[in-house]
Amino acid sequence: GNSVTQMEGPVTLSEEAFLTINCTYTATGYPSLFWYVQYPGEGLQLLLKATKADDKGSNKGFEATYRKETTSFHLEKGSVQVSDSAVYFCALRVPNAGKSTFGDGTTLTVKP
Amino acid sequence: DAGITQSPRHKVTETGTPVTLRCHQTENHRYMYWYRQDPGHGLRLIHYSYGVKDTDKGEVSDGYSVSRSKTEDFLLTLESATSSQTSVYFCATRDTTYSNTGELFFGEGSRLTVL
C-alpha cells in the first residue's frame, strides 16, 4: 500500500534559521506529492505540490523537489519567521485514486 | 479558495446521543471527505464520497455513517456517540474537472466533545 513517513517533531527553531522537514514515501505508480500547512485553530491548506519527478514546488519561500530516485519530497525554507509556526503535513495521491495518504504531521515552532 | 463550511464548529454532547456534522461546499467539487484529527494520529480518513449517493469507507469508519444527497452537502453521523469519538473533524473536497492531480481543500474543522 501507499505510505508517507515524515520527520518526527516537534521542531523548534530560532527566527531566520534554515528549515528542513523530511518526507519519504512508498507508492504504487507515480503519485502527486503535496505539502499542506495547518495554522493554529485552522484547517489544512495547500502549501505546495509537485506532480512528476524532478518538479519543484514552491510557495511563500518554501520549496520541495520531487525526487523519484530517493522517493522523497523534503520541505525547505532558507529563513523561517515566527509566522511559519504551524503543523506541516506531507501527502501523496496516486492518479485515479480516490484517497490521499498523509504523513503524521510535523509541528514547527519558530521563536523570536 | 473553495467555499467549504462546516457546522456546527463546536459541539458538546453526551455518550449515546446521535450527532450529525454537516459539510457544505459551493465549488461543485465531485469528491468530498471526512477526516478526524487526534494528537499522535495525524489525519485519519473516516469516509469519502465520489458523487451523489456514492460513498466509500476510510480507515476509521466504524461508528460513523455518511450521506450525500446533493453535490454540495456531505453529512457525517455518529449514531451513538462515544468518548473515543471526541476529536476535531475536518471536511475536505477535491476537484476533478481540470486535473487528476488536484489538491484537497479543507474546511475549518468541527470540534466535538463527547462526555
Short mmCIF file of C-alpha atoms in Angstrom, two decimals:
data_model
loop_
_atom_site.label_atom_id
_atom_site.label_comp_id
_atom_site.label_asym_id
_atom_site.label_seq_id
_atom_site.Cartn_x
_atom_site.Cartn_y
_atom_site.Cartn_z
CA GLY A 1 0.00 0.00 0.00
CA ASN A 2 0.87 3.68 -0.06
CA SER A 3 2.54 5.38 2.88
CA VAL A 4 4.18 8.66 3.87
CA THR A 5 6.82 8.97 6.55
CA GLN A 6 7.59 12.37 7.97
CA MET A 7 10.33 13.58 10.21
CA GLU A 8 9.14 13.41 13.76
CA GLY A 9 8.58 16.60 15.64
CA PRO A 10 8.21 18.86 17.28
CA VAL A 11 10.81 21.09 15.66
CA THR A 12 11.84 24.32 17.34
CA LEU A 13 13.93 26.90 15.52
CA SER A 14 15.02 30.47 16.00
CA GLU A 15 13.82 33.11 13.58
CA GLU A 16 15.89 33.25 10.35
CA ALA A 17 17.13 29.66 10.79
CA PHE A 18 17.13 27.18 7.91
CA LEU A 19 14.31 24.64 7.90
CA THR A 20 14.21 21.11 6.56
CA ILE A 21 11.35 18.72 7.21
CA ASN A 22 12.00 15.31 5.74
CA CYS A 23 9.34 13.34 3.90
CA THR A 24 9.72 9.97 2.21
CA TYR A 25 7.04 7.90 0.57
CA THR A 26 6.09 4.49 -0.73
CA ALA A 27 3.56 4.34 -3.53
CA THR A 28 2.38 2.28 -6.43
CA GLY A 29 2.54 4.14 -9.70
CA TYR A 30 3.59 7.77 -9.97
CA PRO A 31 1.99 9.85 -7.26
CA SER A 32 1.48 13.56 -6.97
CA LEU A 33 3.12 14.93 -3.83
CA PHE A 34 1.86 17.69 -1.58
CA TRP A 35 2.78 19.72 1.45
CA TYR A 36 -0.11 21.10 3.48
CA VAL A 37 0.16 23.57 6.36
CA GLN A 38 -2.18 23.92 9.31
CA TYR A 39 -2.01 27.14 11.32
CA PRO A 40 -3.34 27.09 14.89
CA GLY A 41 -7.10 26.73 15.02
CA GLU A 42 -7.50 26.37 11.27
CA GLY A 43 -7.97 23.68 8.66
CA LEU A 44 -5.21 22.46 6.39
CA GLN A 45 -4.32 24.40 3.29
CA LEU A 46 -2.10 23.51 0.38
CA LEU A 47 1.39 24.93 0.67
CA LEU A 48 2.93 23.46 -2.49
CA LYS A 49 2.76 20.46 -4.77
CA ALA A 50 4.68 18.57 -7.44
CA THR A 51 3.19 16.18 -9.95
CA LYS A 52 6.16 14.48 -11.58
CA ALA A 53 9.78 13.56 -10.93
CA ASP A 54 12.23 16.47 -10.61
CA ASP A 55 9.41 19.02 -10.35
CA LYS A 56 9.99 21.68 -7.73
CA GLY A 57 7.03 23.10 -5.87
CA SER A 58 7.43 26.48 -4.21
CA ASN A 59 5.32 28.96 -2.29
CA LYS A 60 5.88 31.59 0.42
CA GLY A 61 9.63 30.89 0.43
CA PHE A 62 9.13 27.15 0.94
CA GLU A 63 10.41 24.65 -1.62
CA ALA A 64 10.29 20.91 -2.16
CA THR A 65 11.64 18.80 -5.02
CA TYR A 66 10.09 15.52 -6.17
CA ARG A 67 12.95 13.01 -6.01
CA LYS A 68 11.87 9.73 -7.55
CA GLU A 69 15.24 8.02 -7.05
CA THR A 70 15.12 8.57 -3.28
CA THR A 71 11.28 8.62 -3.03
CA SER A 72 11.50 11.88 -1.12
CA PHE A 73 9.85 15.30 -1.03
CA HIS A 74 11.67 17.26 1.67
CA LEU A 75 10.35 20.68 2.62
CA GLU A 76 12.88 23.52 2.95
CA LYS A 77 12.92 27.19 3.74
CA GLY A 78 16.00 29.35 3.93
CA SER A 79 14.90 31.70 6.69
CA VAL A 80 11.89 30.92 8.85
CA GLN A 81 9.70 33.50 10.55
CA VAL A 82 7.59 33.34 13.69
CA SER A 83 4.53 33.32 11.43
CA ASP A 84 5.67 29.97 9.96
CA SER A 85 4.84 28.24 13.23
CA ALA A 86 2.34 25.58 12.24
CA VAL A 87 1.86 21.87 11.62
CA TYR A 88 3.16 20.63 8.25
CA PHE A 89 1.78 17.54 6.53
CA CYS A 90 3.31 15.68 3.64
CA ALA A 91 0.83 13.80 1.45
CA LEU A 92 0.56 11.86 -1.78
CA ARG A 93 -2.13 10.73 -4.16
CA VAL A 94 -1.74 8.19 -6.88
CA PRO A 95 -3.54 9.11 -10.13
CA ASN A 96 -7.09 7.81 -10.35
CA ALA A 97 -7.11 7.03 -6.63
CA GLY A 98 -9.97 8.45 -4.62
CA LYS A 99 -7.97 8.83 -1.43
CA SER A 100 -4.87 10.71 -0.39
CA THR A 101 -2.27 9.37 2.02
CA PHE A 102 -0.98 11.70 4.74
CA GLY A 103 2.04 11.68 6.99
CA ASP A 104 1.54 12.21 10.71
CA GLY A 105 2.44 15.90 10.59
CA THR A 106 5.40 17.84 11.97
CA THR A 107 4.87 20.68 14.40
CA LEU A 108 7.17 23.65 13.82
CA THR A 109 7.64 26.37 16.39
CA VAL A 110 9.73 29.41 15.49
CA LYS A 111 10.96 31.57 18.35
CA PRO A 112 11.88 35.25 18.00
CA ASP B 1 -10.39 29.17 -2.09
CA ALA B 2 -13.10 26.55 -2.24
CA GLY B 3 -16.06 27.64 -0.14
CA ILE B 4 -16.33 24.91 2.46
CA THR B 5 -18.47 25.45 5.51
CA GLN B 6 -18.68 23.03 8.41
CA SER B 7 -21.40 23.10 11.02
CA PRO B 8 -21.51 23.10 13.91
CA ARG B 9 -18.00 24.36 14.60
CA HIS B 10 -18.17 23.28 18.22
CA LYS B 11 -20.39 20.73 19.89
CA VAL B 12 -20.51 19.11 23.31
CA THR B 13 -22.73 16.08 23.67
CA GLU B 14 -23.26 13.10 25.93
CA THR B 15 -22.37 9.47 25.35
CA GLY B 16 -25.07 7.61 23.48
CA THR B 17 -26.62 10.59 21.72
CA PRO B 18 -26.71 10.91 17.94
CA VAL B 19 -24.66 13.65 16.31
CA THR B 20 -24.63 14.93 12.74
CA LEU B 21 -21.92 17.14 11.30
CA ARG B 22 -22.56 18.96 8.06
CA CYS B 23 -20.17 19.95 5.33
CA HIS B 24 -21.36 22.35 2.65
CA GLN B 25 -19.35 23.34 -0.43
CA THR B 26 -20.05 25.94 -3.10
CA GLU B 27 -17.45 24.81 -5.68
CA ASN B 28 -19.22 21.84 -7.25
CA HIS B 29 -16.30 19.55 -6.43
CA ARG B 30 -17.01 15.89 -7.10
CA TYR B 31 -15.12 14.37 -4.18
CA MET B 32 -15.81 15.07 -0.52
CA TYR B 33 -14.06 13.62 2.53
CA TRP B 34 -14.42 13.41 6.29
CA TYR B 35 -11.26 13.17 8.40
CA ARG B 36 -10.64 13.18 12.10
CA GLN B 37 -7.55 14.67 13.69
CA ASP B 38 -6.26 13.47 17.02
CA PRO B 39 -2.96 14.10 18.82
CA GLY B 40 -0.43 11.45 17.86
CA HIS B 41 -2.54 10.13 14.98
CA GLY B 42 -2.37 12.85 12.37
CA LEU B 43 -5.29 12.86 9.95
CA ARG B 44 -7.36 9.73 9.54
CA LEU B 45 -9.94 9.24 6.81
CA ILE B 46 -13.41 8.25 8.02
CA HIS B 47 -15.49 8.15 4.82
CA TYR B 48 -15.46 9.78 1.47
CA SER B 49 -17.82 10.38 -1.43
CA TYR B 50 -17.12 10.38 -5.15
CA GLY B 51 -20.56 11.59 -6.21
CA VAL B 52 -24.16 11.95 -5.11
CA LYS B 53 -25.15 8.79 -3.24
CA ASP B 54 -21.67 7.27 -3.90
CA THR B 55 -19.63 6.78 -0.75
CA ASP B 56 -16.85 4.53 0.49
CA LYS B 57 -15.20 3.73 3.80
CA GLY B 58 -11.92 5.08 5.03
CA GLU B 59 -9.55 3.65 7.59
CA VAL B 60 -11.61 4.51 10.71
CA SER B 61 -15.23 4.15 9.58
CA ASP B 62 -16.61 2.08 12.48
CA GLY B 63 -19.26 4.01 14.39
CA TYR B 64 -19.77 6.54 11.60
CA SER B 65 -22.12 6.79 8.65
CA VAL B 66 -22.34 9.35 5.86
CA SER B 67 -24.82 10.56 3.31
CA ARG B 68 -24.61 12.69 0.22
CA SER B 69 -27.96 13.53 -1.33
CA LYS B 70 -26.73 16.68 -3.09
CA THR B 71 -23.38 17.57 -4.63
CA GLU B 72 -22.85 20.37 -2.18
CA ASP B 73 -23.63 18.59 1.10
CA PHE B 74 -21.88 15.72 2.86
CA LEU B 75 -23.19 14.66 6.26
CA LEU B 76 -21.30 12.68 8.88
CA THR B 77 -23.43 10.92 11.51
CA LEU B 78 -22.42 9.35 14.77
CA GLU B 79 -25.40 7.15 15.55
CA SER B 80 -24.49 6.78 19.22
CA ALA B 81 -21.55 8.94 20.23
CA THR B 82 -18.78 7.54 22.41
CA SER B 83 -15.97 9.30 24.26
CA SER B 84 -13.46 7.84 21.78
CA GLN B 85 -15.12 9.95 19.10
CA THR B 86 -14.07 13.17 20.82
CA SER B 87 -11.98 14.77 18.12
CA VAL B 88 -11.66 17.54 15.60
CA TYR B 89 -13.40 16.64 12.36
CA PHE B 90 -12.38 18.09 9.02
CA CYS B 91 -14.26 18.05 5.78
CA ALA B 92 -12.32 18.30 2.52
CA THR B 93 -13.18 18.47 -1.17
CA ARG B 94 -11.33 17.74 -4.38
CA ASP B 95 -11.96 18.98 -7.88
CA THR B 96 -11.53 16.56 -10.78
CA THR B 97 -12.72 18.82 -13.57
CA TYR B 98 -9.40 20.04 -14.94
CA SER B 99 -6.78 17.90 -13.31
CA ASN B 100 -6.42 14.44 -11.86
CA THR B 101 -3.65 15.59 -9.54
CA GLY B 102 -5.81 18.00 -7.62
CA GLU B 103 -5.20 19.00 -4.08
CA LEU B 104 -7.66 18.86 -1.22
CA PHE B 105 -9.48 21.91 0.07
CA PHE B 106 -10.30 21.79 3.77
CA GLY B 107 -12.95 23.29 5.96
CA GLU B 108 -12.08 24.92 9.27
CA GLY B 109 -12.99 21.93 11.38
CA SER B 110 -15.68 20.89 13.86
CA ARG B 111 -14.59 20.23 17.41
CA LEU B 112 -16.71 17.52 19.02
CA THR B 113 -16.55 16.64 22.69
CA VAL B 114 -18.40 13.56 23.92
CA LEU B 115 -18.82 13.48 27.69
#
